[in-house]
Amino acid sequence: MELDDRKVKILQAIIRNYLETGEPVGSRTISKYTDLKLSSATIRNEMADLEELGYIIQPHTSAGRIPSDKGYRLYVDTMMEAKVQQVQQMNELLIQKADKLEIILKQVAKLLATNTNYATMVTGPQYKNTKIKFIQLSQVDNEQLLAVIVVDGNLLKNKIIKTKEPLDSETLLKLNILLNSSLQGLCIQEINLDIIQKMKLQAGVYSNIVSDVLDAVAEAIQEEDDLEVYTSGATNILKYPELSDKERATELIYTLEEKQQLANILSDSQELDEHNKIQVYIGSESPVKNMQDCSVVTATYELEKGVHSTIGIIGPKRMDYEKVVNTLQGLMVQLDEIFKKT
Amino acid sequence: MELDDRKVKILQAIIRNYLETGEPVGSRTISKYTDLKLSSATIRNEMADLEELGYIIQPHTSAGRIPSDKGYRLYVDTMMEAKVQQVQQMNELLIQKADKLEIILKQVAKLLATNTNYATMVTGPQYKNTKIKFIQLSQVDNEQLLAVIVVDGNLLKNKIIKTKEPLDSETLLKLNILLNSSLQGLCIQEINLDIIQKMKLQAGVYSNIVSDVLDAVAEAIQEEDDLEVYTSGATNILKYPELSDKERATELIYTLEEKQQLANILSDSQELDEHNKIQVYIGSESPVKNMQDCSVVTATYELEKGVHSTIGIIGPKRMDYEKVVNTLQGLMVQLDEIFKKT
DNA sequence: TATTAGCACTCTATCACAGTGAGTGCTAAC
DNA sequence: GTTAGCACTCACTGTGATAGAGTGCTAATA
């Protein structure tokens, strides 16, 4: 059996209606709702077919139909319309531009949550293939050296290094020159044993300090690996009856609070995403087990050159995909305005 | 009417029982539960008195009694027993010691939440009256200066300062010496106009850079003012029927997520706390409006010299005050072990 | 005088049960 | 191929009826 034009129209009507009401949709509703001029009996026949094909489900014998994951998937892939959807109050972010990226991202998460009425998650800024721009060692007090590492995108990392005795300023200067001349412009993968050996050789008696600094560099950039995740609007989950029974809600909110599992889905979508492509996970398509009753829409943005962030929206399977996708699309433009303009 | 010894015992029995079960407590239960050898009828008379005095409440005519806020207050003030209560798995924190304080505090929040089954909140480390230890300006690239400010407790602050043209290394050195000699050992309140004027005078043509650095210093220390708050175990709220109806739970979890209001109660208790004193807010005693149905227990710790953090535990009014207070007391010892030992 | 047994009363919580209505599938007619 | 009609299903709702926990009051008791 094939999906003819009429079946598609009916399926679409069922899904649209279900997205709005959250109630199973009956044949009579569709008969009135569409412009197909068909009686409810005919619709019933078609619905039986659609059920057999797996696009819709009957919760119980005497109820209407609701879309299945397969139905939603078809809807998302082929039936949605693109229309510009702006995130409200984005302009209020502008004032904050000067501040750190993370703060902006947290605010974006919050705005998205209030705009969409779903839960949102945002990764901290991801610095990919960043290069070391500048390293500076300074003597803080008699036993402590401070290493500051600046990488592309003006990301700063600090590390305190303990020493037995203070270094004189000349040595410090030499070490700084050595560090910068050897490491400037390299990204972490490029720092190989060869370079390290050469540096140690040049450092002479201070080779152990060079080791410490390199450890600090590694550690500093390492930190970026465990994906930081911010969430917002967790309580929006409770607005949807199908997710808000105590057990499910507890699991979901816990998942949002713990963030560990969210990192899975976010990094998964980061790998899949071609740039600025939007990813939709419907129900069991999601890699997060506790989210089988939800849908997740993700998008990865390039904020500045080499700096990315992935944003995800979490809602019930009957989320308003059209609005969410269009909002994320619009967000891209809005973020561009904020970052490219200034 | 006075609270004689017997009334106190009965009240205590009622509260203990209610804390355990969460159900209104009847006279027959108390008659068996206590060693007073009194019939339920006598207990009933006493209970009528206790109700008149405002220590207990009858939810409806044919139900048992539950403690009122006043009853809880008496219990907390006079009836609790101190016994050592350790936070489990604290030792696993030790490995992390090397890392930043915030990470430890977040983990403490999480451990406390799993140990107590209540929601927890923790302020970021509070640096009080910290003194500037070290300042370093460095040239990152042609148009950017990096200012690193180290204050007591090895708290680091960075600030990028834009300049029109690069400074030569000699000027940089001079500026660094000027900054350190003028500011080292001062806390922010001590940096007055007089000092600023002198510095600018000495800096000559570079006085505008001195201004920028001072702004950065102010800003860096300013950041500490808006109390950072971490929460954990928000979903524990849902374990208590009296808090888990949809409306209340939404409000509470939202409050925990937003954190803004939590800062109120935390900073309130910081002001009240004599050192290492534990504070209990019962129901309407809490300054946070959404938490009138909860009780909050807070404690402020000195982690390192001059570095504080306030920890709060949020649960239903029938929370196990004894356990919570003793846990927070025990936590103090455990934190001391972690910080003072190493 | 304080305590207790006894009793009538109150109120909630629970369960069974019937009724309602939305929706279906099938059959026969159009 | 479409539709009207009808019997059937099943969740949901409201209604008592009942049980049970607990109370307050009174009168008897130590």
XYZ file of C-alpha atoms (C1' of nucleotides) in Angstrom:
744
model
C 0.000 0.000 0.000
C 1.272 3.442 -0.873
C 0.835 6.811 0.737
C -1.336 8.614 -1.776
C -1.981 12.296 -1.696
C -5.167 12.009 0.299
C -3.567 9.862 2.980
C -0.779 12.389 3.346
C -3.291 15.180 3.789
C -5.192 13.237 6.401
C -2.009 12.279 8.256
C -0.916 15.867 8.246
C -4.286 16.966 9.591
C -4.097 14.369 12.355
C -0.624 15.455 13.377
C -1.399 19.167 13.249
C -4.473 18.635 15.331
C -2.685 16.439 17.821
C 0.154 18.929 18.200
C -2.383 21.553 19.127
C -4.619 19.635 21.473
C -2.579 16.735 22.769
C -5.755 14.644 22.577
C -6.266 11.632 20.308
C -7.860 12.804 17.068
C -11.112 11.240 15.891
C -12.392 10.761 12.386
C -15.202 13.273 12.738
C -12.749 16.001 13.719
C -10.704 15.385 10.597
C -13.791 15.251 8.433
C -14.595 18.784 9.524
C -11.041 20.075 9.928
C -9.839 19.359 6.394
C -11.148 20.724 3.127
C -11.409 17.224 1.697
C -15.199 17.059 1.925
C -15.170 13.484 3.079
C -17.421 11.847 5.623
C -16.100 10.534 8.888
C -16.652 6.968 7.656
C -14.281 7.451 4.749
C -11.741 9.044 7.032
C -12.094 6.043 9.303
C -11.171 3.734 6.464
C -8.160 5.821 5.587
C -7.139 5.994 9.211
C -7.260 2.230 9.454
C -4.874 2.125 6.496
C -2.553 4.714 8.044
C -2.479 2.697 11.228
C -1.609 -0.446 9.327
C 1.228 1.463 7.666
C 2.519 2.465 11.090
C 2.061 6.202 10.911
C -0.557 6.473 13.614
C -1.512 4.609 16.755
C -4.738 3.973 18.608
C -4.159 4.255 22.376
C -7.222 2.062 22.972
C -10.077 0.684 20.926
C -12.533 3.467 21.394
C -10.136 6.361 21.150
C -8.957 8.498 18.256
C -5.488 8.206 16.745
C -2.189 9.768 17.717
C 0.937 10.000 15.554
C 3.622 7.334 15.942
C 7.342 8.149 15.885
C 7.271 7.178 12.212
C 4.425 9.604 11.645
C 6.260 12.440 13.345
C 9.369 11.600 11.359
C 7.497 11.921 8.071
C 6.004 15.166 9.257
C 9.369 16.590 10.243
C 11.042 15.438 7.045
C 8.477 16.542 4.513
C 5.485 18.407 5.815
C 6.816 21.372 7.714
C 6.819 24.896 6.438
C 9.658 27.318 6.943
C 8.768 30.716 8.245
C 10.826 33.248 10.070
C 10.539 32.904 13.798
C 12.484 35.295 15.957
C 13.534 34.791 19.524
C 11.982 37.618 21.439
C 14.039 39.910 23.632
C 17.278 38.877 22.000
C 18.249 42.486 21.591
C 18.513 42.835 25.342
C 21.518 40.567 25.133
C 23.527 43.135 23.254
C 24.510 45.024 26.341
C 26.159 41.934 27.667
C 28.287 41.364 24.585
C 31.347 42.649 26.333
C 31.123 39.893 28.874
C 32.067 36.303 28.639
C 30.565 33.999 26.048
C 29.221 31.603 28.647
C 27.022 34.285 30.108
C 25.507 35.015 26.722
C 24.911 31.327 26.095
C 23.207 30.875 29.430
C 20.964 33.787 28.625
C 20.195 32.385 25.196
C 19.149 29.134 26.872
C 16.839 31.033 29.164
C 15.330 33.119 26.401
C 14.752 30.066 24.251
C 13.054 28.336 27.160
C 10.653 31.189 27.761
C 10.078 31.708 24.051
C 9.275 28.099 23.271
C 7.936 26.798 26.568
C 10.222 23.813 26.344
C 13.345 22.884 28.262
C 16.628 23.949 26.711
C 20.269 22.997 26.949
C 23.346 24.732 25.650
C 26.953 23.631 25.528
C 29.609 25.939 26.769
C 31.656 27.446 23.961
C 33.663 24.779 22.164
C 37.069 25.841 21.032
C 38.129 23.578 18.206
C 41.738 23.315 17.100
C 42.623 26.378 19.036
C 46.187 27.540 18.846
C 48.338 28.789 21.651
C 48.669 32.517 21.324
C 50.681 33.514 24.313
C 52.186 32.073 27.457
C 53.402 33.962 30.452
C 55.107 32.743 33.581
C 55.238 35.064 36.570
C 56.477 34.822 40.101
C 53.562 35.332 42.453
C 55.396 34.742 45.687
C 58.433 32.866 46.855
C 57.067 29.436 46.146
C 54.483 29.958 43.469
C 54.717 30.528 39.766
C 51.693 31.563 37.792
C 51.317 30.321 34.244
C 48.803 32.130 32.063
C 47.990 30.576 28.716
C 46.045 32.504 26.101
C 44.616 30.609 23.161
C 42.704 31.684 20.063
C 39.454 33.383 20.837
C 41.052 35.006 23.862
C 40.318 32.023 26.037
C 42.418 32.287 29.161
C 43.737 29.503 31.331
C 45.634 29.878 34.572
C 47.676 27.434 36.495
C 49.597 27.809 39.716
C 52.922 25.948 39.744
C 54.724 25.364 43.024
C 58.489 25.676 43.114
C 60.997 25.074 45.871
C 62.670 28.433 45.522
C 61.984 31.629 43.609
C 63.451 32.144 40.135
C 65.377 35.279 39.445
C 63.868 37.621 36.923
C 66.408 36.885 34.235
C 65.676 33.170 34.282
C 62.015 33.915 34.202
C 62.479 36.081 31.145
C 64.455 33.384 29.400
C 61.855 30.769 30.179
C 59.109 32.994 28.885
C 60.937 33.568 25.656
C 61.600 29.868 25.320
C 57.997 28.935 25.947
C 56.585 31.452 23.548
C 59.015 30.866 20.753
C 58.524 27.121 20.976
C 54.799 26.908 21.446
C 53.219 29.994 19.933
C 50.880 29.168 17.080
C 50.712 25.479 17.877
C 47.591 23.596 18.813
C 47.866 20.888 21.392
C 48.094 18.028 18.923
C 51.148 19.585 17.408
C 53.132 19.553 20.618
C 55.024 16.325 20.148
C 57.868 14.648 21.983
C 60.385 16.176 19.657
C 59.391 19.704 20.570
C 59.239 18.820 24.228
C 62.719 17.321 24.144
C 64.175 20.349 22.464
C 62.561 22.659 24.979
C 63.824 20.681 27.925
C 67.283 20.694 26.514
C 67.224 24.430 26.156
C 65.785 24.908 29.614
C 68.661 23.069 31.216
C 68.267 22.916 34.991
C 64.794 24.336 34.666
C 63.523 21.504 32.509
C 61.247 20.355 35.310
C 59.502 23.719 35.198
C 59.004 23.321 31.476
C 57.396 19.953 32.189
C 55.111 21.532 34.709
C 54.087 24.231 32.284
C 53.407 21.700 29.555
C 51.311 19.703 31.982
C 49.422 22.859 32.761
C 48.915 23.543 29.063
C 47.626 20.038 28.509
C 45.386 20.243 31.521
C 44.087 23.646 30.576
C 43.054 22.539 27.135
C 41.920 19.205 28.482
C 39.307 20.937 30.560
C 37.481 21.838 27.429
C 36.943 18.189 26.685
C 34.342 17.508 29.292
C 31.596 19.398 27.616
C 30.052 21.969 29.901
C 26.270 22.070 29.623
C 23.816 24.704 30.823
C 20.114 24.051 31.032
C 17.106 26.220 31.453
C 13.354 25.880 31.714
C 13.389 22.418 33.212
C 10.036 23.099 34.800
C 8.500 23.593 31.380
C 8.468 19.799 31.247
C 5.739 19.854 33.869
C 3.453 21.771 31.527
C 2.873 18.713 29.376
C 0.638 16.087 30.973
C 2.217 13.235 29.053
C 5.565 14.000 30.686
C 4.510 15.322 34.045
C 3.515 12.227 35.938
C 5.774 11.999 38.917
C 8.020 9.207 37.757
C 8.732 10.502 34.292
C 9.090 14.095 35.428
C 11.562 13.100 38.118
C 13.686 11.228 35.628
C 13.616 14.014 33.098
C 14.355 16.841 35.479
C 17.067 14.755 37.065
C 18.596 14.177 33.661
C 18.494 17.897 32.985
C 20.044 18.642 36.354
C 22.801 16.067 36.081
C 23.694 17.146 32.552
C 25.999 14.206 32.016
C 23.603 12.401 29.718
C 22.744 15.560 27.858
C 26.355 15.804 26.828
C 25.850 12.539 24.935
C 23.104 13.814 22.736
C 24.776 17.173 22.240
C 28.106 15.788 21.193
C 26.345 13.203 19.067
C 24.546 15.932 17.200
C 27.724 17.951 16.938
C 29.305 15.151 15.022
C 26.320 14.664 12.775
C 25.646 18.275 12.077
C 26.912 19.673 8.938
C 27.339 23.294 9.777
C 24.236 25.085 10.915
C 22.098 22.077 10.140
C 19.284 21.324 12.484
C 18.906 17.838 13.918
C 15.653 16.335 15.183
C 15.536 13.320 17.497
C 12.071 11.877 17.871
C 11.346 9.632 20.836
C 13.455 6.518 20.651
C 15.782 8.115 18.116
C 17.397 9.939 21.005
C 20.526 8.360 22.457
C 19.422 9.339 25.945
C 17.375 6.586 27.493
C 15.318 8.749 29.807
C 14.182 10.824 26.888
C 12.360 8.198 24.891
C 9.114 10.033 25.493
C 10.548 13.329 24.370
C 11.770 14.876 21.202
C 14.965 16.849 21.042
C 15.904 19.409 18.420
C 19.519 20.519 18.229
C 21.483 23.063 16.266
C 25.166 23.869 16.219
C 26.289 27.425 15.717
C 29.574 29.039 14.953
C 29.749 32.003 17.289
C 33.145 33.245 16.341
C 35.748 31.768 14.099
C 36.621 28.376 15.561
C 34.194 28.729 18.461
C 31.048 26.632 18.427
C 28.089 25.917 20.637
C 25.305 23.397 20.330
C 21.841 24.255 21.519
C 19.110 21.728 22.202
C 15.405 22.036 22.841
C 13.644 19.296 24.749
C 9.914 18.857 24.697
C 7.177 16.280 24.370
C 6.990 14.277 21.164
C 4.085 16.472 20.196
C 6.267 19.549 20.356
C 5.643 22.243 17.802
C 8.460 21.149 15.506
C 7.725 23.860 13.003
C 8.057 26.620 15.548
C 11.090 25.073 17.209
C 13.003 24.477 13.995
C 12.162 27.909 12.695
C 13.145 29.467 15.993
C 16.528 27.780 15.940
C 16.947 28.867 12.357
C 16.070 32.412 13.319
C 18.406 32.254 16.265
C 21.265 31.650 13.886
C 20.605 34.927 12.150
C 20.192 36.728 15.427
C 23.423 35.349 16.866
C 25.202 36.327 13.690
C 23.954 39.840 14.115
C 25.283 40.001 17.625
C 28.671 38.518 16.899
C 29.528 39.584 13.399
C 28.343 43.132 13.756
C 30.586 44.107 16.613
C -1.340 27.580 80.638
C 2.200 26.353 80.830
C 4.063 23.636 78.984
C 4.674 21.127 81.749
C 7.005 18.222 81.413
C 4.364 15.819 80.231
C 3.114 18.126 77.521
C 6.637 18.522 76.242
C 7.062 14.775 76.063
C 3.796 14.347 74.229
C 4.603 17.141 71.792
C 7.988 15.618 71.148
C 6.391 12.242 70.515
C 3.909 13.778 68.085
C 6.648 15.557 66.154
C 8.966 12.554 66.051
C 6.163 10.394 64.815
C 5.051 12.901 62.223
C 8.576 13.358 60.925
C 8.742 9.633 60.326
C 5.366 8.993 58.798
C 4.170 12.276 57.366
C 0.673 11.307 58.546
C -1.343 13.132 61.210
C -0.700 11.512 64.569
C -3.604 10.217 66.682
C -3.919 9.933 70.426
C -3.848 6.150 70.445
C -0.532 6.088 68.637
C 1.026 8.370 71.224
C -0.459 6.384 74.085
C 1.431 3.356 72.796
C 4.490 5.138 71.425
C 5.541 6.860 74.654
C 6.507 5.337 77.967
C 4.066 7.587 79.792
C 1.543 4.838 80.482
C -1.368 7.079 79.745
C -4.582 6.185 78.012
C -5.515 7.693 74.687
C -8.226 9.723 76.398
C -5.721 11.510 78.594
C -3.508 12.126 75.620
C -6.502 13.563 73.829
C -7.009 16.092 76.599
C -3.377 17.069 76.522
C -3.478 17.339 72.765
C -6.438 19.685 72.966
C -4.336 21.859 75.267
C -1.327 21.725 72.951
C -3.536 22.774 70.091
C -4.903 25.680 72.081
C -1.313 26.727 72.796
C -0.580 26.657 69.084
C 1.987 23.903 68.944
C -0.068 21.482 66.909
C -2.809 21.661 64.310
C -5.713 19.474 63.357
C -6.079 19.315 59.569
C -9.752 18.374 59.963
C -12.067 17.345 62.775
C -11.622 13.626 62.571
C -7.909 13.572 61.921
C -4.873 13.373 64.201
C -2.585 16.322 64.823
C 0.400 17.660 62.956
C 3.023 20.072 64.301
C 2.622 23.787 63.607
C 5.563 26.028 62.703
C 5.661 27.005 66.363
C 5.826 23.342 67.316
C 8.695 22.680 64.934
C 10.472 25.729 66.239
C 10.290 24.491 69.822
C 11.509 21.107 68.655
C 14.444 22.568 66.785
C 15.379 24.912 69.616
C 15.162 22.562 72.548
C 14.377 18.976 71.767
C 16.979 17.809 69.303
C 19.875 15.619 70.194
C 23.353 16.070 68.820
C 25.014 13.033 67.414
C 27.765 12.687 64.912
C 26.477 12.326 61.405
C 28.987 11.968 58.627
C 28.469 12.727 54.984
C 29.148 9.502 53.174
C 31.680 9.285 50.362
C 33.313 12.538 51.319
C 36.706 10.915 51.156
C 36.313 10.517 47.424
C 36.558 14.287 47.196
C 40.138 14.303 48.332
C 41.532 13.458 44.946
C 39.958 16.570 43.583
C 41.536 18.829 46.136
C 44.053 20.087 43.649
C 41.283 21.494 41.519
C 39.253 24.592 41.914
C 37.162 25.227 44.975
C 33.955 25.551 42.991
C 34.229 22.001 41.791
C 34.559 20.720 45.316
C 31.602 22.784 46.441
C 29.448 21.473 43.630
C 30.356 17.969 44.616
C 29.596 18.671 48.239
C 26.148 19.869 47.187
C 25.590 16.667 45.282
C 26.816 14.440 48.087
C 24.668 16.243 50.609
C 21.657 15.824 48.359
C 22.124 12.088 48.007
C 22.980 11.701 51.680
C 19.979 13.572 52.989
C 17.407 13.116 50.227
C 16.696 16.801 50.249
C 17.541 19.544 47.788
C 20.738 21.440 48.448
C 22.269 24.755 47.503
C 25.789 26.025 47.898
C 27.263 29.455 47.348
C 30.405 29.788 45.326
C 33.437 30.580 47.437
C 33.130 34.017 49.029
C 36.336 35.935 49.277
C 36.002 38.490 52.036
C 38.390 41.392 52.385
C 40.819 39.768 50.031
C 44.020 41.579 49.349
C 45.737 42.011 46.032
C 48.729 39.757 45.937
C 50.119 40.260 42.488
C 49.332 42.023 39.238
C 50.843 41.317 35.871
C 50.363 43.098 32.587
C 51.472 41.312 29.429
C 51.331 42.050 25.754
C 49.282 39.340 24.090
C 49.337 40.764 20.600
C 49.657 44.137 18.986
C 46.428 45.511 20.286
C 45.727 43.549 23.407
C 47.113 43.698 26.890
C 46.346 40.988 29.376
C 45.975 41.913 33.024
C 46.166 39.068 35.515
C 45.242 39.848 39.086
C 45.990 37.399 41.866
C 44.314 37.922 45.228
C 44.538 36.110 48.543
C 43.522 32.502 48.346
C 45.068 32.281 44.904
C 41.955 33.541 43.231
C 42.826 34.594 39.710
C 41.161 37.209 37.593
C 41.920 38.025 34.001
C 41.029 40.987 31.926
C 41.837 41.818 28.336
C 42.608 45.489 27.755
C 42.633 46.878 24.236
C 45.284 49.398 23.289
C 45.884 51.374 20.114
C 49.486 50.346 19.790
C 51.806 47.877 21.500
C 53.874 48.925 24.485
C 57.577 48.287 24.425
C 58.855 45.849 27.001
C 60.553 48.466 29.098
C 57.359 50.447 29.554
C 55.546 47.255 30.383
C 58.093 46.439 33.036
C 57.786 49.891 34.531
C 54.037 49.694 34.594
C 54.153 46.304 36.256
C 56.467 47.579 38.924
C 54.282 50.605 39.447
C 51.136 48.543 39.727
C 52.577 46.034 42.131
C 54.343 48.479 44.352
C 51.245 50.658 44.594
C 48.575 48.022 44.985
C 50.108 44.935 46.517
C 48.628 44.060 49.885
C 45.669 46.381 49.502
C 42.067 45.296 49.460
C 39.707 47.054 47.133
C 38.263 49.396 49.744
C 41.721 50.723 50.415
C 42.285 51.874 46.854
C 41.268 55.507 47.227
C 41.465 58.512 44.981
C 44.724 59.553 46.550
C 46.472 56.367 45.529
C 44.919 56.484 42.085
C 46.096 60.041 41.555
C 49.628 59.195 42.579
C 49.722 56.221 40.270
C 48.448 58.176 37.313
C 51.006 60.847 37.934
C 53.786 58.303 37.925
C 52.434 56.575 34.842
C 52.605 59.773 32.829
C 51.383 59.210 29.274
C 50.259 55.725 30.211
C 47.844 56.951 32.843
C 44.918 55.803 30.759
C 46.252 52.254 30.918
C 46.454 52.541 34.685
C 42.813 53.578 34.663
C 41.916 50.584 32.570
C 43.755 48.247 34.885
C 42.083 49.740 37.919
C 38.728 49.321 36.219
C 39.647 45.726 35.592
C 40.608 45.252 39.219
C 37.351 46.749 40.373
C 35.384 44.689 37.910
C 37.223 41.522 38.785
C 36.509 41.856 42.450
C 33.039 43.166 41.710
C 32.147 39.872 40.057
C 32.302 38.212 43.404
C 29.427 40.325 44.598
C 26.672 38.596 42.714
C 26.645 35.473 44.745
C 27.037 32.411 42.579
C 24.782 29.567 43.676
C 24.920 25.878 42.781
C 22.039 23.545 43.466
C 21.663 19.820 43.499
C 19.005 17.215 44.124
C 16.098 19.385 43.025
C 14.141 16.268 42.155
C 14.312 15.146 45.768
C 11.504 17.642 46.290
C 9.238 15.310 44.380
C 9.752 12.586 46.948
C 7.594 14.391 49.482
C 3.873 14.292 48.723
C 3.182 17.542 50.529
C 5.484 19.359 48.100
C 5.058 17.365 44.937
C 1.707 18.497 43.676
C 2.292 20.019 40.307
C 1.892 23.640 41.203
C 4.081 23.684 44.268
C 6.721 21.450 42.711
C 6.938 23.672 39.648
C 7.439 26.743 41.768
C 10.035 25.115 43.964
C 12.070 23.558 41.199
C 11.882 26.792 39.266
C 13.166 28.656 42.277
C 16.020 26.198 42.563
C 16.802 26.514 38.874
C 16.685 30.279 38.794
C 18.832 30.582 41.904
C 18.206 34.302 42.205
C 15.890 33.960 45.155
C 18.106 31.421 46.832
C 20.793 34.049 47.010
C 18.474 36.027 49.294
C 18.183 33.360 51.903
C 21.842 32.412 51.657
C 23.139 35.913 52.070
C 20.578 36.519 54.797
C 21.913 33.580 56.733
C 25.468 34.637 56.065
C 24.794 37.864 57.851
C 23.057 36.169 60.741
C 25.491 33.359 61.207
C 28.045 33.698 63.822
C 30.813 31.534 62.529
C 29.910 27.934 61.936
C 26.515 28.402 63.481
C 23.668 26.572 61.900
C 20.514 28.443 60.951
C 17.054 26.899 60.622
C 14.218 28.577 58.715
C 10.876 26.920 59.293
C 8.094 27.557 56.806
C 7.148 31.202 56.824
C 10.365 32.139 58.584
C 12.088 31.838 55.233
C 12.558 35.075 53.302
C 11.817 33.231 50.050
C 8.139 33.368 49.312
C 7.937 30.172 47.301
C 9.404 28.261 50.162
C 6.753 28.835 52.785
C 5.939 25.159 52.750
C 9.546 24.166 53.167
C 12.164 24.379 55.811
C 15.682 25.468 55.052
C 18.767 24.743 57.113
C 21.915 26.719 56.382
C 25.481 26.704 57.585
C 28.414 28.909 56.735
C 31.874 27.425 56.607
C 35.310 28.874 56.469
C 37.089 26.813 53.859
C 40.384 28.605 53.911
C 41.427 31.742 55.669
C 39.118 34.477 54.396
C 37.226 32.156 52.080
C 33.670 31.220 53.018
C 30.797 29.278 51.607
C 27.227 28.906 52.768
C 25.412 25.642 52.286
C 21.670 25.208 52.501
C 19.418 22.184 52.666
C 15.845 22.504 51.499
C 13.180 20.013 52.420
C 9.622 19.710 53.622
C 8.722 21.205 56.976
C 8.754 17.709 58.360
C 12.380 17.279 57.387
C 14.566 15.295 59.718
C 16.045 18.341 61.422
C 18.158 16.265 63.723
C 19.849 14.439 60.903
C 20.228 17.544 58.774
C 21.713 19.685 61.522
C 24.021 16.926 62.629
C 25.057 16.287 59.046
C 25.934 19.925 58.507
C 27.809 19.893 61.792
C 29.679 16.789 60.699
C 30.372 18.347 57.327
C 32.257 21.117 59.052
C 34.648 18.622 60.562
C 35.018 16.802 57.286
C 35.697 19.954 55.321
C 38.243 20.963 57.917
C 39.986 17.671 57.429
C 40.165 18.191 53.716
C 41.370 21.765 53.826
C 43.468 22.075 56.907
C 45.288 18.802 56.513
C 46.826 19.467 53.143
C -8.651 15.519 91.277
C -6.597 13.193 87.595
C -7.358 9.325 84.711
C -9.897 6.262 81.989
C -13.635 3.615 79.575
C -17.256 4.154 76.583
C -19.940 6.115 73.086
C -21.806 9.021 69.605
C -20.203 11.731 66.087
C -17.297 13.580 62.130
C -14.836 13.353 58.239
C -11.858 11.284 54.683
C -10.712 7.755 51.678
C -12.009 3.894 48.924
C -14.583 1.109 46.079
C -18.186 -0.511 43.187
C -21.367 0.794 39.832
C -24.066 2.857 36.476
C -24.322 6.287 33.014
C -22.270 9.165 29.429
C -20.058 10.130 25.332
C -16.503 9.930 22.047
C -14.943 6.996 18.880
C -14.578 2.745 16.305
C -15.443 -1.142 12.792
C -18.542 -3.277 9.931
C -22.441 -3.768 6.798
C -25.453 -2.403 3.500
C -27.146 1.095 0.630
C -26.138 4.855 -2.532
C -15.589 4.615 -3.966
C -18.368 6.868 -0.517
C -21.590 7.241 3.085
C -25.333 6.410 6.543
C -26.449 3.640 10.225
C -25.773 0.770 14.029
C -23.838 -2.093 17.535
C -19.970 -2.161 20.318
C -15.875 -0.663 23.233
C -13.811 1.750 26.687
C -12.183 5.688 29.405
C -14.071 9.001 32.352
C -17.375 10.915 35.828
C -20.394 11.244 39.514
C -22.841 8.890 43.253
C -23.595 6.381 47.230
C -22.416 3.164 50.524
C -18.997 1.586 53.674
C -15.053 1.357 56.453
C -11.990 3.229 59.591
C -9.374 6.426 62.055
C -9.843 9.800 65.189
C -12.246 13.108 68.048
C -14.843 15.318 72.117
C -17.680 14.623 75.833
C -19.647 12.262 79.834
C -19.689 9.447 83.545
C -17.358 6.149 86.245
C -13.078 5.002 88.700
C -8.773 5.203 91.594
